[in-house]
Amino acid sequence: LDITMSVTYFAFLRGINVGGNKKVPMAQLKKMLEKMGFSNVKTLLASGNVILTGKEENISSLAKRIALALETEFGFPVPVLVRKMSRLEEIAKTQPFKGITVTKDIRLYVTFLSEIPKLKLKIPYISEDKSFRIFRLDDDAIYSVLDLSKGSGTIDAMAIVEKEFGKQVTTRNWNTIERMLK
């Protein structure tokens, strides 16, 4: 009798299927994860958002296990960050972007961190051109807003995030997180 708790996880793969590089077909990814023993595997977009169910385990061990399998399967390293669905539901309940008016130029981002940062950056942070601001930091995520109408783009904003928080992070549009929770 297996009484192990099963948990729903969100796995975020970093830097795949961007500009024809590091190609990871979603059907092949799904099969690989099912072979690893996960059930209810669903992918959202080709950018590496996966919902899966498995036994309760430490999220950083799980991320390493998935990353190792990805490198074996596809032949290149893919950084992976994992969160329990309950953590994302907790974040959603706090309504981190409440009060922010979304227009065609406004992007809302959550950046998942692999470790608690030793910050040099003062939060809230606002870029020189006022296009990008990081307004909240949790132990495992930062929340930011980008205004494309002010000239800077997503690439500029992500360069700031990487400079301050390192490359072991991954950023998702808040719309993607909301879609995954549905």
PDB file of C-alpha atoms in Angstrom, residues 18 24-25 34-35 47 60 64 67-68 76 81 85 95 101 104 111 128 132 144 157 161 165 167:
ATOM      1  CA  VAL A  18      14.296  30.618 -27.866  1.00  0.00           C
ATOM      2  CA  VAL A  24      12.910  20.827 -26.519  1.00  0.00           C
ATOM      3  CA  PRO A  25       9.742  19.511 -28.193  1.00  0.00           C
ATOM      4  CA  GLU A  34       6.068  10.373 -17.633  1.00  0.00           C
ATOM      5  CA  LYS A  35       8.930   7.839 -17.891  1.00  0.00           C
ATOM      6  CA  SER A  47       8.859  28.068 -23.321  1.00  0.00           C
ATOM      7  CA  SER A  60      15.556  21.673  -5.319  1.00  0.00           C
ATOM      8  CA  LYS A  64      18.153  18.772 -10.179  1.00  0.00           C
ATOM      9  CA  ALA A  67      17.605  18.932 -15.132  1.00  0.00           C
ATOM     10  CA  LEU A  68      19.788  15.799 -15.228  1.00  0.00           C
ATOM     11  CA  PHE A  76      22.466  20.160 -23.356  1.00  0.00           C
ATOM     12  CA  LEU A  81      13.195  25.672 -11.108  1.00  0.00           C
ATOM     13  CA  MET A  85       1.291  24.352  -6.927  1.00  0.00           C
ATOM     14  CA  GLN A  95      -2.610  39.552  -5.606  1.00  0.00           C
ATOM     15  CA  THR A 101      -3.295  49.114 -14.566  1.00  0.00           C
ATOM     16  CA  LYS A 104      -0.877  46.919 -24.153  1.00  0.00           C
ATOM     17  CA  THR A 111      10.996  35.836 -11.396  1.00  0.00           C
ATOM     18  CA  GLU A 128      16.980  54.954 -14.830  1.00  0.00           C
ATOM     19  CA  PHE A 132      11.226  48.745 -15.244  1.00  0.00           C
ATOM     20  CA  SER A 144       8.273  43.400 -11.436  1.00  0.00           C
ATOM     21  CA  ALA A 157      14.718  44.250 -17.937  1.00  0.00           C
ATOM     22  CA  VAL A 161      17.375  40.800 -13.140  1.00  0.00           C
ATOM     23  CA  PHE A 165      19.963  37.874  -8.986  1.00  0.00           C
ATOM     24  CA  LYS A 167      21.463  33.234 -13.923  1.00  0.00           C
TER      25      LYS A 167
END
